[in-house]
Short mmCIF file of C-alpha atoms in Angstrom, two decimals:
data_model
loop_
_atom_site.label_atom_id
_atom_site.label_comp_id
_atom_site.label_asym_id
_atom_site.label_seq_id
_atom_site.Cartn_x
_atom_site.Cartn_y
_atom_site.Cartn_z
CA MET A 93 0.00 0.00 0.00
CA ASN A 94 2.85 2.38 0.82
CA GLU A 95 4.44 1.80 -2.59
CA ARG A 96 1.19 2.68 -4.34
CA PHE A 97 0.79 5.82 -2.22
CA GLU A 98 4.40 6.78 -3.01
CA GLU A 99 3.52 6.40 -6.68
CA LEU A 100 0.60 8.78 -6.18
CA LYS A 101 2.77 11.33 -4.33
CA GLN A 102 5.43 11.18 -7.05
CA GLN A 103 2.84 11.88 -9.72
CA LEU A 104 1.37 14.78 -7.73
CA ARG A 105 4.85 16.35 -7.36
CA GLN A 106 5.46 16.08 -11.10
CA TRP A 107 2.17 17.79 -11.83
CA ASN A 108 2.97 20.51 -9.27
CA GLY A 109 6.35 21.15 -10.92
CA ARG A 110 4.73 21.40 -14.33
CA ARG A 111 2.15 23.75 -12.86
CA ARG A 112 4.88 26.03 -11.47
CA LEU A 113 6.63 26.08 -14.82
CA ARG A 114 3.37 27.02 -16.52
CA ASP A 115 2.80 29.81 -13.99
CA GLY A 116 6.34 31.04 -14.60
CA LEU A 117 5.73 31.34 -18.33
CA LEU A 118 2.64 33.39 -17.51
CA TRP A 119 3.76 35.63 -14.63
CA LEU A 120 7.40 36.34 -15.45
CA PRO A 121 6.45 38.33 -18.58
CA ARG A 122 3.75 40.10 -16.59
CA GLY A 123 6.25 41.13 -13.94
CA LEU A 124 8.55 42.44 -16.66
CA LEU A 125 5.59 44.19 -18.29
CA LEU A 126 4.63 45.90 -15.03
CA GLY A 127 8.15 47.28 -14.61
CA LEU A 128 8.32 48.49 -18.22
CA LEU A 129 4.93 50.19 -17.95
CA LEU A 130 6.16 52.03 -14.87
CA GLY A 131 9.20 53.03 -16.93
CA VAL A 132 6.89 54.38 -19.64
CA VAL A 133 5.10 56.45 -17.00
CA VAL A 134 8.42 57.84 -15.77
CA ALA A 135 9.50 58.64 -19.33
CA THR A 136 6.20 60.42 -19.97
CA VAL A 137 6.55 62.53 -16.84
CA ALA A 138 10.13 63.36 -17.82
CA ARG A 139 8.79 64.82 -21.08
CA PHE A 140 6.61 67.35 -19.27
CA ARG A 141 8.87 68.33 -16.38
CA PRO A 142 12.63 68.31 -15.73
CA LEU A 143 12.90 64.95 -13.97
CA LEU A 144 15.47 62.70 -15.68
CA THR A 145 17.75 62.78 -18.70
CA ASN A 146 17.15 60.38 -21.59
CA GLN A 147 19.99 58.15 -20.46
CA GLU A 148 18.63 58.09 -16.92
CA VAL A 149 15.16 57.28 -18.24
CA GLY A 150 16.60 54.24 -20.01
CA LEU A 151 18.44 53.12 -16.89
CA VAL A 152 15.40 53.64 -14.67
CA ALA A 153 13.12 51.81 -17.09
CA GLY A 154 15.55 48.89 -17.33
CA GLY A 155 15.86 48.82 -13.56
CA LEU A 156 12.09 48.83 -13.11
CA GLY A 157 11.77 45.99 -15.61
CA LEU A 158 14.33 43.93 -13.69
CA VAL A 159 12.58 44.74 -10.42
CA GLY A 160 9.26 43.58 -11.86
CA LEU A 161 10.88 40.39 -13.16
CA LEU A 162 12.56 39.76 -9.83
CA GLY A 163 9.28 40.36 -8.03
CA ALA A 164 7.58 37.75 -10.18
CA VAL A 165 10.38 35.24 -9.46
CA ILE A 166 10.10 35.84 -5.73
CA TRP A 167 6.33 35.43 -5.88
CA LEU A 168 6.62 32.15 -7.78
CA ILE A 169 9.19 30.78 -5.35
CA SER A 170 7.03 31.71 -2.40
CA GLN A 171 4.11 29.64 -3.76
CA ARG A 172 4.87 26.40 -1.88
CA ARG A 173 1.99 23.86 -1.70
CA ASP A 174 1.68 20.83 0.57
CA LEU A 175 0.60 17.37 -0.61
CA LEU A 176 -3.11 17.92 0.02
CA GLN A 177 -3.08 21.20 -1.97
CA GLN A 178 -1.32 19.44 -4.81
CA ALA A 179 -3.99 16.68 -4.76
CA ARG A 180 -6.84 19.19 -4.85
CA PHE A 181 -5.20 20.94 -7.81
CA ALA A 182 -4.96 17.57 -9.61
CA ASP A 183 -8.63 16.87 -8.94
CA ARG A 184 -9.62 20.20 -10.50
CA GLN A 185 -7.19 20.20 -13.40
CA PHE A 186 -7.52 16.54 -14.46
CA LEU A 187 -11.17 15.95 -13.51
CA LEU A 188 -10.35 13.26 -10.94
CA LYS A 189 -13.53 14.00 -8.99
CA GLU A 190 -11.71 14.39 -5.64
CA ARG A 191 -10.10 10.98 -5.90
CA ALA A 192 -6.55 12.31 -5.29
CA SER A 193 -7.49 14.54 -2.34
CA THR A 194 -9.55 11.74 -0.72
CA ALA A 195 -6.70 9.26 -1.11
CA VAL A 196 -4.26 11.73 0.49
CA GLU A 197 -6.62 12.39 3.40
CA ILE A 198 -7.12 8.65 4.02
CA GLN A 199 -3.44 7.75 3.71
CA THR A 200 -2.38 10.65 5.97
CA GLN A 201 -5.12 9.69 8.45
CA LEU A 202 -6.94 12.96 8.07
CA LEU A 203 -10.01 10.89 7.21
CA ASP A 204 -10.98 7.65 8.98
CA ALA A 205 -11.68 4.63 6.74
CA ASN A 206 -11.39 0.83 7.09
CA PRO A 207 -8.37 -0.75 5.39
CA THR A 208 -10.39 -2.53 2.72
CA PHE A 209 -12.12 0.67 1.59
CA ALA A 210 -8.84 2.58 1.73
CA ASP A 211 -7.12 0.01 -0.46
CA LEU A 212 -9.92 0.02 -3.01
CA GLN A 213 -10.02 3.84 -3.08
CA LEU A 214 -6.27 4.11 -3.63
CA ASN A 215 -6.38 1.56 -6.46
CA ASP A 216 -9.19 3.50 -8.11
CA THR A 217 -7.23 6.76 -7.75
CA LEU A 218 -4.09 5.30 -9.31
CA THR A 219 -6.12 3.89 -12.19
CA ALA A 220 -7.60 7.34 -12.89
CA VAL A 221 -4.22 9.00 -12.57
CA ARG A 222 -2.59 6.64 -15.07
CA ARG A 223 -5.25 7.52 -17.67
CA VAL A 224 -4.44 11.29 -17.49
CA VAL A 225 -2.68 12.79 -20.54
CA THR A 226 -0.63 15.49 -18.84
CA GLN A 227 0.55 17.39 -21.97
CA ALA A 228 -3.01 17.78 -23.18
CA MET A 229 -4.69 18.68 -19.92
CA LEU A 230 -1.84 20.85 -18.48
CA PRO A 231 -0.16 22.45 -21.52
CA PHE A 232 2.47 25.21 -21.54
CA THR A 233 0.92 28.36 -22.96
CA VAL A 234 2.34 31.80 -23.81
CA ASN A 235 0.13 34.89 -23.55
CA ARG A 236 0.82 36.67 -26.83
CA GLN A 237 -1.04 39.76 -25.70
CA ASP A 238 1.39 40.24 -22.80
CA TRP A 239 4.40 39.94 -25.09
CA LEU A 240 2.83 42.36 -27.57
CA VAL A 241 2.37 44.95 -24.84
CA ILE A 242 5.97 44.33 -23.73
CA LEU A 243 7.14 45.01 -27.28
CA VAL A 244 5.10 48.23 -27.44
CA ALA A 245 6.54 49.35 -24.09
CA ILE A 246 10.09 48.67 -25.30
CA VAL A 247 9.45 50.68 -28.47
CA LEU A 248 8.05 53.59 -26.45
CA LEU A 249 10.98 53.54 -24.09
CA GLY A 250 13.45 53.36 -26.95
CA THR A 251 11.77 56.35 -28.56
CA ALA A 252 11.88 58.27 -25.28
CA VAL A 253 15.58 57.55 -24.91
CA LEU A 254 16.59 58.34 -28.50
CA LEU A 255 14.45 61.43 -29.18
CA PRO A 256 15.74 64.73 -27.73
CA ASN A 257 13.95 65.90 -24.61
CA THR A 258 13.25 69.62 -24.34
CA GLN A 259 13.22 69.32 -20.55
CA GLU A 260 16.73 67.92 -20.40
CA ALA A 261 18.45 71.29 -20.80
CA ALA A 262 16.46 72.78 -17.93
CA LEU A 263 17.19 69.70 -15.83
CA LEU A 264 20.93 69.84 -16.46
CA LYS A 265 20.96 73.56 -15.74
CA SER A 266 19.07 73.05 -12.48
CA ARG A 267 21.46 70.30 -11.43
CA ALA A 268 24.47 72.40 -12.34
CA ILE A 269 23.08 75.26 -10.27
CA GLN A 270 22.46 73.04 -7.27
CA GLU A 271 25.92 71.49 -7.58
CA THR A 272 27.49 74.93 -7.81
CA ILE A 273 25.51 76.10 -4.78
CA ALA A 274 26.72 73.04 -2.86
CA GLU A 275 30.30 73.86 -3.87
CA GLN A 276 29.84 77.44 -2.70
CA VAL A 277 28.52 76.21 0.64
CA GLU A 278 31.67 74.13 1.10
CA ALA A 279 33.85 77.06 0.04
CA LEU A 280 32.10 79.43 2.45
CA GLU A 281 32.48 76.97 5.30
CA ALA A 282 36.20 76.69 4.54
CA LEU A 283 36.47 80.49 4.34
CA GLU A 284 34.70 80.89 7.67
CA GLU A 285 37.03 78.37 9.29
CA GLU A 286 40.05 80.16 7.80
CA ILE A 287 38.93 83.48 9.29
CA ILE A 288 38.28 81.90 12.69
CA GLN A 289 41.73 80.30 12.71
CA ASN A 290 43.52 83.52 11.68
CA PRO A 291 45.68 84.52 14.68
CA GLU A 292 46.12 88.10 13.42
CA LEU A 293 42.43 88.90 13.90
CA THR A 294 40.74 89.77 17.16
CA ASP A 295 37.49 88.14 18.24
CA GLU A 296 35.58 91.28 17.30
CA GLN A 297 37.12 91.32 13.82
CA LYS A 298 36.37 87.64 13.34
CA GLU A 299 32.75 88.25 14.28
CA GLU A 300 32.46 91.15 11.82
CA LEU A 301 34.00 89.11 9.01
CA THR A 302 32.07 85.90 9.60
CA GLU A 303 28.65 87.52 10.05
CA PRO A 304 28.03 88.08 6.28
CA ILE A 305 29.43 84.61 5.52
CA GLN A 306 27.14 82.96 8.06
CA SER A 307 24.19 84.88 6.63
CA ALA A 308 25.08 83.62 3.14
CA LEU A 309 25.42 80.05 4.41
CA GLU A 310 21.99 80.20 6.03
CA GLY A 311 20.48 81.42 2.78
CA LEU A 312 22.22 78.83 0.59
CA GLU A 313 21.41 75.93 2.90
CA GLN A 314 17.66 76.51 2.74
CA GLY A 315 17.38 74.02 -0.13
CA ASN A 316 15.59 74.26 -3.50
CA LEU A 317 17.10 77.71 -3.98
CA SER A 318 16.68 79.27 -7.41
CA GLN A 319 19.61 80.66 -9.33
CA GLU A 320 18.45 84.24 -8.84
CA GLU A 321 18.00 83.73 -5.09
CA ALA A 322 21.45 82.18 -4.73
CA VAL A 323 23.07 85.01 -6.70
CA ALA A 324 21.20 87.58 -4.59
CA THR A 325 22.33 85.87 -1.37
CA LEU A 326 25.97 85.85 -2.43
CA SER A 327 25.74 89.42 -3.76
CA GLU A 328 24.35 90.67 -0.45
CA ALA A 329 27.14 89.01 1.52
CA GLU A 330 29.72 90.32 -0.94
CA ALA A 331 28.34 93.85 -0.62
CA ASP A 332 28.52 93.65 3.18
CA LEU A 333 32.14 92.54 3.01
CA ARG A 334 32.97 95.27 0.48
CA GLU A 335 31.45 97.83 2.82
CA LEU A 336 33.41 96.41 5.75
CA ALA A 337 36.61 96.57 3.71
CA ALA A 338 35.90 100.16 2.66
CA ASN A 339 35.24 101.23 6.26
CA ASN A 340 38.58 99.75 7.35
CA ASP A 341 40.60 100.68 4.28
CA GLN A 342 43.97 102.20 5.13
CA SER A 343 45.40 102.37 1.62
CA ASN A 344 45.24 106.18 1.50
CA LEU A 345 47.05 106.38 4.82
CA GLN A 346 49.72 103.91 3.74
CA GLN A 347 50.22 105.78 0.48
CA SER A 348 50.55 109.11 2.27
CA LEU A 349 53.00 107.63 4.76
CA GLN A 350 55.49 106.98 1.96
CA ASP A 351 56.22 110.71 1.84
CA ALA A 352 55.16 111.64 5.37
CA GLY A 353 57.56 109.19 6.96
CA GLN A 354 60.63 110.51 5.14
CA PRO A 355 61.60 113.18 7.74
CA LEU A 356 61.47 110.61 10.54
CA ALA A 357 63.37 108.06 8.42
CA GLU A 358 66.21 110.56 7.92
CA ASN A 359 66.45 111.13 11.67
CA GLN A 360 68.77 108.61 13.31
CA ASN A 361 66.69 108.45 16.50
CA SER A 362 63.36 107.85 14.68
CA GLN A 363 64.73 105.97 11.69
CA SER A 364 62.91 102.71 12.53
CA LEU A 365 59.59 104.54 12.91
CA GLY A 366 60.04 106.46 9.67
CA GLN A 367 61.09 103.46 7.60
CA ASN A 368 58.16 101.38 8.82
CA LEU A 369 55.81 104.25 8.05
CA GLN A 370 57.23 104.54 4.53
CA ASN A 371 56.90 100.79 3.99
CA GLY A 372 53.30 100.81 5.22
CA ASN A 373 54.10 98.44 8.12
CA LEU A 374 51.62 100.01 10.51
CA SER A 375 51.97 97.37 13.22
CA GLN A 376 55.77 97.60 13.27
CA ALA A 377 55.51 101.38 13.10
CA GLY A 378 53.36 101.31 16.23
CA ALA A 379 55.98 99.25 18.03
CA ALA A 380 58.70 101.64 16.83
CA ALA A 381 56.70 104.63 18.09
CA ALA A 382 56.44 103.01 21.52
CA GLN A 383 60.21 102.37 21.55
CA LEU A 384 60.85 105.97 20.52
CA ALA A 385 58.70 107.17 23.42
CA ASP A 386 60.76 105.09 25.83
CA SER A 387 64.03 106.47 24.45
CA LEU A 388 63.11 110.17 24.72
CA PRO A 389 64.72 110.71 28.16
CA THR A 390 68.08 109.56 26.76
CA LEU A 391 68.16 112.11 23.93
CA SER A 392 69.94 115.46 24.08
CA ASP A 393 68.17 118.78 23.71
CA GLU A 394 69.42 119.15 20.15
CA GLU A 395 68.15 115.68 19.25
CA LEU A 396 64.79 116.38 20.87
CA ALA A 397 64.46 119.64 18.95
CA GLU A 398 65.30 117.95 15.66
CA LEU A 399 62.86 115.14 16.44
CA ALA A 400 60.15 117.68 17.24
CA GLU A 401 60.58 119.30 13.83
CA ASP A 402 60.40 115.94 12.07
CA LEU A 403 57.31 114.91 14.02
CA MET A 404 55.63 118.21 13.23
CA GLU A 405 56.43 117.86 9.52
CA THR A 406 55.05 114.31 9.48
CA ALA A 407 51.93 115.45 11.33
CA ALA A 408 51.33 118.22 8.81
CA SER A 409 51.57 115.72 5.93
CA LEU A 410 48.98 113.45 7.57
CA GLN A 411 46.51 116.12 8.66
CA ASN A 412 44.19 115.62 5.67
CA VAL A 413 44.50 111.84 5.72
CA ASP A 414 44.34 110.80 9.38
CA SER A 415 43.68 113.76 11.64
CA GLU A 416 43.74 111.67 14.81
CA LEU A 417 47.22 110.30 14.16
CA ALA A 418 48.40 113.69 12.94
CA ASN A 419 47.15 115.42 16.11
CA GLU A 420 48.91 112.87 18.31
CA LEU A 421 52.20 113.33 16.45
CA ALA A 422 51.76 117.10 16.55
CA ALA A 423 51.06 116.93 20.29
CA ALA A 424 54.28 114.98 20.79
CA ALA A 425 56.22 117.53 18.72
CA GLU A 426 54.72 120.46 20.63
CA ALA A 427 55.49 118.81 23.96
CA LEU A 428 59.11 118.31 22.91
CA GLN A 429 59.35 121.94 21.83
CA ASN A 430 58.04 122.95 25.26
CA GLY A 431 60.52 120.65 26.99
CA ASP A 432 57.79 118.37 28.39
CA VAL A 433 59.27 114.92 27.72
CA ALA A 434 56.62 113.10 29.75
CA ALA A 435 53.79 114.62 27.70
CA ALA A 436 55.68 113.78 24.51
CA GLN A 437 56.04 110.18 25.67
CA GLN A 438 52.32 109.98 26.37
CA ALA A 439 51.46 111.43 22.96
CA LEU A 440 53.81 109.00 21.21
CA GLN A 441 52.28 106.09 23.13
CA GLN A 442 48.86 107.25 21.94
CA ALA A 443 50.20 107.44 18.39
CA ALA A 444 51.59 103.92 18.78
CA GLY A 445 48.15 102.70 19.85
CA THR A 446 46.52 104.47 16.91
CA LEU A 447 48.99 102.86 14.50
CA GLN A 448 48.18 99.44 15.97
CA GLN A 449 44.48 100.14 15.46
CA ARG A 450 45.14 101.17 11.88
CA ALA A 451 47.12 97.96 11.39
CA GLN A 452 44.19 95.92 12.69
CA SER A 453 41.84 97.83 10.40
CA SER A 454 44.17 97.18 7.47
CA THR A 455 44.19 93.47 8.29
CA THR A 456 40.40 93.48 8.48
CA ALA A 457 40.15 95.29 5.15
CA GLY A 458 42.51 92.83 3.49
CA GLN A 459 40.66 89.81 4.83
CA ALA A 460 37.30 91.35 3.93
CA ASN A 461 38.49 92.10 0.39
CA ALA A 462 39.79 88.56 -0.03
CA ALA A 463 36.52 87.12 1.25
CA ALA A 464 34.50 89.48 -0.96
CA ASN A 465 36.55 88.47 -4.00
CA GLN A 466 35.89 84.81 -3.25
CA LEU A 467 32.19 85.50 -2.86
CA GLY A 468 32.25 87.46 -6.12
CA GLU A 469 33.83 84.53 -7.92
CA GLY A 470 31.26 82.21 -6.38
CA ARG A 471 28.45 84.55 -7.43
CA GLN A 472 29.71 84.50 -11.02
CA GLU A 473 29.98 80.71 -10.97
CA VAL A 474 26.39 80.40 -9.75
CA ALA A 475 25.20 82.98 -12.29
CA GLN A 476 26.93 81.13 -15.14
CA ALA A 477 26.03 77.63 -13.95
CA GLY A 478 24.19 75.62 -16.58
CA GLN A 479 25.17 77.88 -19.47
CA GLY A 480 26.57 75.73 -22.24
CA SER A 481 28.61 78.55 -23.75
CA GLN A 482 29.53 80.27 -20.51
CA SER A 483 33.29 80.10 -21.08
CA GLY A 484 33.08 81.65 -24.53
CA GLN A 485 30.77 84.37 -23.32
CA GLY A 486 33.03 85.07 -20.37
CA GLU A 487 36.08 85.51 -22.60
CA GLN A 488 34.17 87.79 -24.91
CA ALA A 489 32.92 89.87 -22.00
CA GLU A 490 36.44 90.21 -20.62
CA GLY A 491 38.13 91.05 -23.88
CA SER A 492 35.77 93.21 -25.87
CA GLY A 493 34.24 95.75 -23.47
CA GLN A 494 34.24 99.26 -24.93
CA GLY A 495 34.34 102.46 -22.90
CA GLN A 496 31.18 104.50 -22.68
CA GLY A 497 32.49 107.91 -21.58
CA GLN A 498 34.30 110.56 -23.60
CA GLY A 499 35.20 114.08 -22.62
CA GLN A 500 36.75 117.27 -23.95
CA GLY A 501 38.17 120.30 -22.27
CA GLU A 502 40.69 121.16 -19.61
CA GLY A 503 39.37 118.75 -16.93
CA GLN A 504 41.17 115.74 -15.63
CA GLY A 505 39.86 112.37 -16.83
CA GLN A 506 40.17 108.97 -15.33
CA GLY A 507 39.02 105.65 -16.81
CA GLN A 508 38.26 102.63 -14.73
CA GLY A 509 36.98 99.16 -15.48
CA SER A 510 38.02 96.22 -17.50
CA GLY A 511 38.08 95.86 -21.24
CA GLN A 512 39.15 99.05 -23.06
CA GLY A 513 38.18 102.60 -22.26
CA GLN A 514 39.00 106.01 -23.73
CA GLY A 515 38.80 109.42 -22.15
CA SER A 516 39.67 112.74 -23.80
CA GLY A 517 41.51 115.50 -22.01
CA ASP A 518 44.40 115.12 -19.62
CA GLY A 519 43.51 111.76 -18.12
CA SER A 520 44.84 108.46 -17.09
CA GLY A 521 43.30 105.00 -17.30
CA GLN A 522 43.28 102.33 -14.69
CA GLY A 523 41.95 98.78 -15.04
CA GLN A 524 40.50 96.89 -12.15
CA GLY A 525 41.78 93.40 -11.54
CA ALA A 526 44.89 92.77 -13.61
CA GLY A 527 44.56 95.89 -15.73
CA GLN A 528 46.88 98.84 -16.20
CA GLY A 529 46.31 102.30 -17.55
CA SER A 530 48.57 104.78 -19.29
CA GLY A 531 48.59 107.91 -21.40
CA SER A 532 48.00 111.63 -20.94
CA ASN A 533 45.35 112.22 -23.57
CA GLN A 534 44.01 108.72 -23.80
CA GLY A 535 43.35 106.22 -21.00
CA THR A 536 43.43 102.54 -21.68
CA GLY A 537 42.54 99.77 -19.27
CA GLN A 538 42.41 96.06 -19.68
CA GLY A 539 41.80 93.22 -17.25
CA GLY A 540 39.22 92.15 -14.72
CA PRO A 541 35.80 90.80 -15.54
CA GLY A 542 33.31 92.75 -17.56
CA PRO A 543 33.15 95.85 -19.72
CA GLY A 544 34.61 99.17 -18.68
CA GLY A 545 35.38 102.59 -20.00
CA GLY A 546 36.81 105.98 -19.25
CA HIS A 547 35.31 109.34 -18.42
CA ALA A 548 36.43 112.91 -18.06
CA GLU A 549 35.01 115.83 -16.15
CA ASN A 550 32.82 116.76 -19.12
CA VAL A 551 30.92 114.78 -21.72
CA PHE A 552 31.00 115.74 -25.37
CA ALA A 553 27.75 117.03 -26.87
CA PRO A 554 27.22 117.81 -30.58
CA ASP A 555 27.73 121.41 -31.74
CA LEU A 556 24.64 123.55 -32.00
CA VAL A 557 23.65 124.69 -35.48
CA ASP A 558 22.69 128.35 -35.91
CA LEU A 559 19.61 128.48 -38.16
CA SER A 560 19.03 132.23 -37.82
CA ASP A 561 20.33 132.92 -41.34
CA PHE A 562 18.01 130.39 -42.96
CA GLU A 563 14.67 131.52 -44.28
CA GLY A 564 11.77 129.48 -43.10
CA GLU A 565 8.48 128.67 -44.77
CA ASP A 566 5.83 131.36 -44.55
CA VAL A 567 2.64 130.21 -42.86
CA GLU A 568 -0.58 132.23 -42.98
CA LEU A 569 -2.09 132.53 -39.50
CA PRO A 570 -5.72 133.14 -38.66
CA ALA A 571 -6.70 136.71 -37.91
CA GLU A 572 -7.33 136.02 -34.22
CA CYS A 573 -3.72 134.86 -33.85
CA LEU A 574 -2.51 138.31 -34.88
CA ALA A 575 -4.59 139.95 -32.18
CA ASP A 576 -3.87 137.38 -29.44
CA PRO A 577 -0.82 135.18 -30.28
CA ALA A 578 -0.99 133.40 -26.91
CA SER A 579 -4.37 131.89 -27.81
CA CYS A 580 -2.82 130.06 -30.78
CA GLY A 581 -0.04 128.34 -28.92
CA GLY A 582 2.97 128.99 -26.76
CA LEU A 583 5.44 129.23 -29.60
CA LEU A 584 3.74 132.26 -31.15
CA SER A 585 4.04 134.24 -27.92
CA GLU A 586 7.76 133.54 -27.51
CA ASN A 587 10.58 135.79 -28.60
CA PRO A 588 13.12 134.52 -31.14
CA THR A 589 16.12 132.81 -29.66
CA GLU A 590 19.21 134.98 -29.57
CA PHE A 591 22.32 132.91 -30.05
CA GLY A 592 25.34 133.78 -27.96
CA ASP A 593 28.31 131.88 -26.60
CA GLU A 594 26.74 128.44 -26.52
CA GLN A 595 28.79 125.57 -25.08
CA SER A 596 29.05 122.08 -26.55
CA ILE A 597 30.28 120.70 -23.22
CA VAL A 598 27.90 119.19 -20.65
CA PRO A 599 29.23 118.58 -17.11
CA TYR A 600 29.81 114.89 -16.47
CA GLU A 601 27.90 114.92 -13.19
CA GLN A 602 24.73 116.10 -14.95
CA VAL A 603 24.55 113.23 -17.42
CA PHE A 604 25.95 110.33 -15.37
CA GLY A 605 22.70 109.86 -13.47
CA ASP A 606 20.71 109.50 -16.71
CA TYR A 607 23.04 106.81 -18.03
CA ARG A 608 23.06 104.99 -14.70
CA ASN A 609 19.25 105.07 -14.38
CA ALA A 610 18.86 103.78 -17.93
CA ALA A 611 21.24 100.94 -17.14
CA ASN A 612 19.34 100.05 -13.96
CA GLU A 613 16.08 99.93 -15.90
CA ALA A 614 17.69 97.67 -18.48
CA LEU A 615 18.96 95.35 -15.75
CA ALA A 616 15.37 94.64 -14.77
CA ASP A 617 14.70 93.15 -18.23
CA ASP A 618 15.19 89.43 -18.77
CA TYR A 619 17.09 89.76 -22.06
CA ILE A 620 20.32 90.68 -20.26
CA PRO A 621 22.18 87.47 -19.28
CA LEU A 622 22.19 86.98 -15.54
CA GLY A 623 25.95 86.45 -15.48
CA LEU A 624 26.58 89.90 -17.02
CA LYS A 625 24.36 91.95 -14.71
CA GLY A 626 27.02 92.02 -12.02
CA TYR A 627 29.56 93.35 -14.51
CA ILE A 628 27.23 96.17 -15.51
CA ARG A 629 26.67 97.17 -11.89
CA ASP A 630 30.43 97.13 -11.24
CA TYR A 631 31.04 99.19 -14.37
CA PHE A 632 28.69 102.02 -13.39
CA SER A 633 29.93 101.89 -9.80
CA SER A 634 33.45 102.54 -11.08
CA LEU A 635 32.17 105.56 -13.05
CA GLU A 636 30.63 107.30 -10.02
CA PRO A 637 31.73 110.97 -10.17
#
C-alpha cells in the first residue's frame, strides 16, 4: 500500500512542478511588463517636467523591468503547496472527482476509513491517474497579448531615450546650479574656518567678518534655492564685506605715509619709525613709536628739537589723511618743543596705539576684500552655472568691453573698469583686476571681468547749429492769432532765440545719473544674461563721479 501511495505522491509532485513552470511562463512576462509600464510612465513625466535625462530614463526603465521580473520570481518561489493542496489541484485540473485529495486524506489519516475501503479507493485513484494525458490537460501556454504589450513598451521607451527631450536642458541647468551652490557652501564653510583660525584677527574682527558669511550660508542651505535667489544671497554678503573693507581701508594712509615718513626716516633716532611708516608696516611702526617714546629721556636737547621738527612735519603731511594720528604726532612735537618729555612720551604712546588700530583695520580690510573676492567669484559661478557657452561668453565679455564715456576740455579724466576705455583730455586709465592704464590724452585699461570705460570731467555734446540765417516757410495765420498770439499756442508768444556763446560741453555729473538710471532699468529686463548683470553694476559703480 505504501508503494502505491508513493507512486501517487510522485505523480502529484510532477504535476505541481509542471504547474509552477506554466505559472512562470505566464507571470514572469507580466512582472517584466509591469516594470516596463512604470518606466513608460516615468519617461512620460520626464517629457513634461525636468525629472530625468534620456539616459537616466533608459536606466530607470531597465531597472524597473528587472525589479518587476525579480518580483515575479520571488512570488513564484514563495508559492509552496503541501501534498493535500497538490492533490486538490490535480482533482480540478484533471477531472479526478476528488479521488486524489480523498486518497491523500485517508493515507495521511486525516479521514478515517477501514483498510479494505482505503485500499480500493487508492487503487481506483491510481487507475484514474494513469489515464491522465498530462501534456493535453496541463499544456504550456504563452500569452501573446502580454508579449505584444511588452514590445510596445520597449518601443516607447526606446523612442523616449533616443528622441531629444526639451526638458533635459532645464534639468541639467538646475542640477548644475544646485551642484554649484553646494560647492559654494563648502567654500564658504572653509572660508569661515580660515577666518576663525587667523591669529592676526581679534574676536571682534572675526565676528564682523564671519557675520556676512554665516548669513550667506543660512540662505544657501535653505534648499531648492533658485539661481536668482542664490546670486542675490551671495551678492548681499559680498556687498557687506565690500562695505566692511571700505570702512577699514587704510590704503590712503599707507600711500601718504610713503612721503610723510621721510623726515622721521632721515632722523637717526626715529629711523625705525620712519622706515616702517614709509613701507606701510603700521603694526611695526606702532611698536617703533612706543620704543621711541621710551628712548626720549636719553636724547639730548638738540636731538629732541630735531625730532620735534620731524614729528611736526610728518603730522602736517597726515593732517588731511588721518587727523587723529596727525594730532597725536603734533602733540608729541609740541610737547618736545616745550621741553615736556613726559607729555611727549604719552602722545607717542597714543600714536603707537593708533597705529596698531590702523594695522588691525588694514588686516580686516585685506581679509574682507579677499573674502569678498571669493564671494564674487562664487556669485559669477552660480550665475553662469548651466550655461553651455559660458566660457566663450566670459572671454568675450572680458576682452571686448568698450568704454562709454568721452570728454573734452581742460578737466582731468580717469578711466576705470576692465576691457578698453578712452577718455579725452588730460587723463589716465586704470583697469580693475589685472589691468593697467597709461597715457596723458588717452586712457586705456584692460583686465578684470566685464566691460569698462573711461570718463572725463565733461561729456561731449554735438555742436549747435545756428539756423538764424536760414529763411523758413511762410505760414498764414488766422486773424485772431494776430490779435492774441498766446491763444494760438505757446510758440507764437515767444521771442526769437538769440544765439550767444553756446557751449558744446555738458558737465559729467549732470549726465551720469541719466546713463546709470537707464542701465538700472535695463537690468530689470530678462534679455540681459544673468551672469553679465554684475559686470554692468560694477562698471557704473566705477564711473561714479
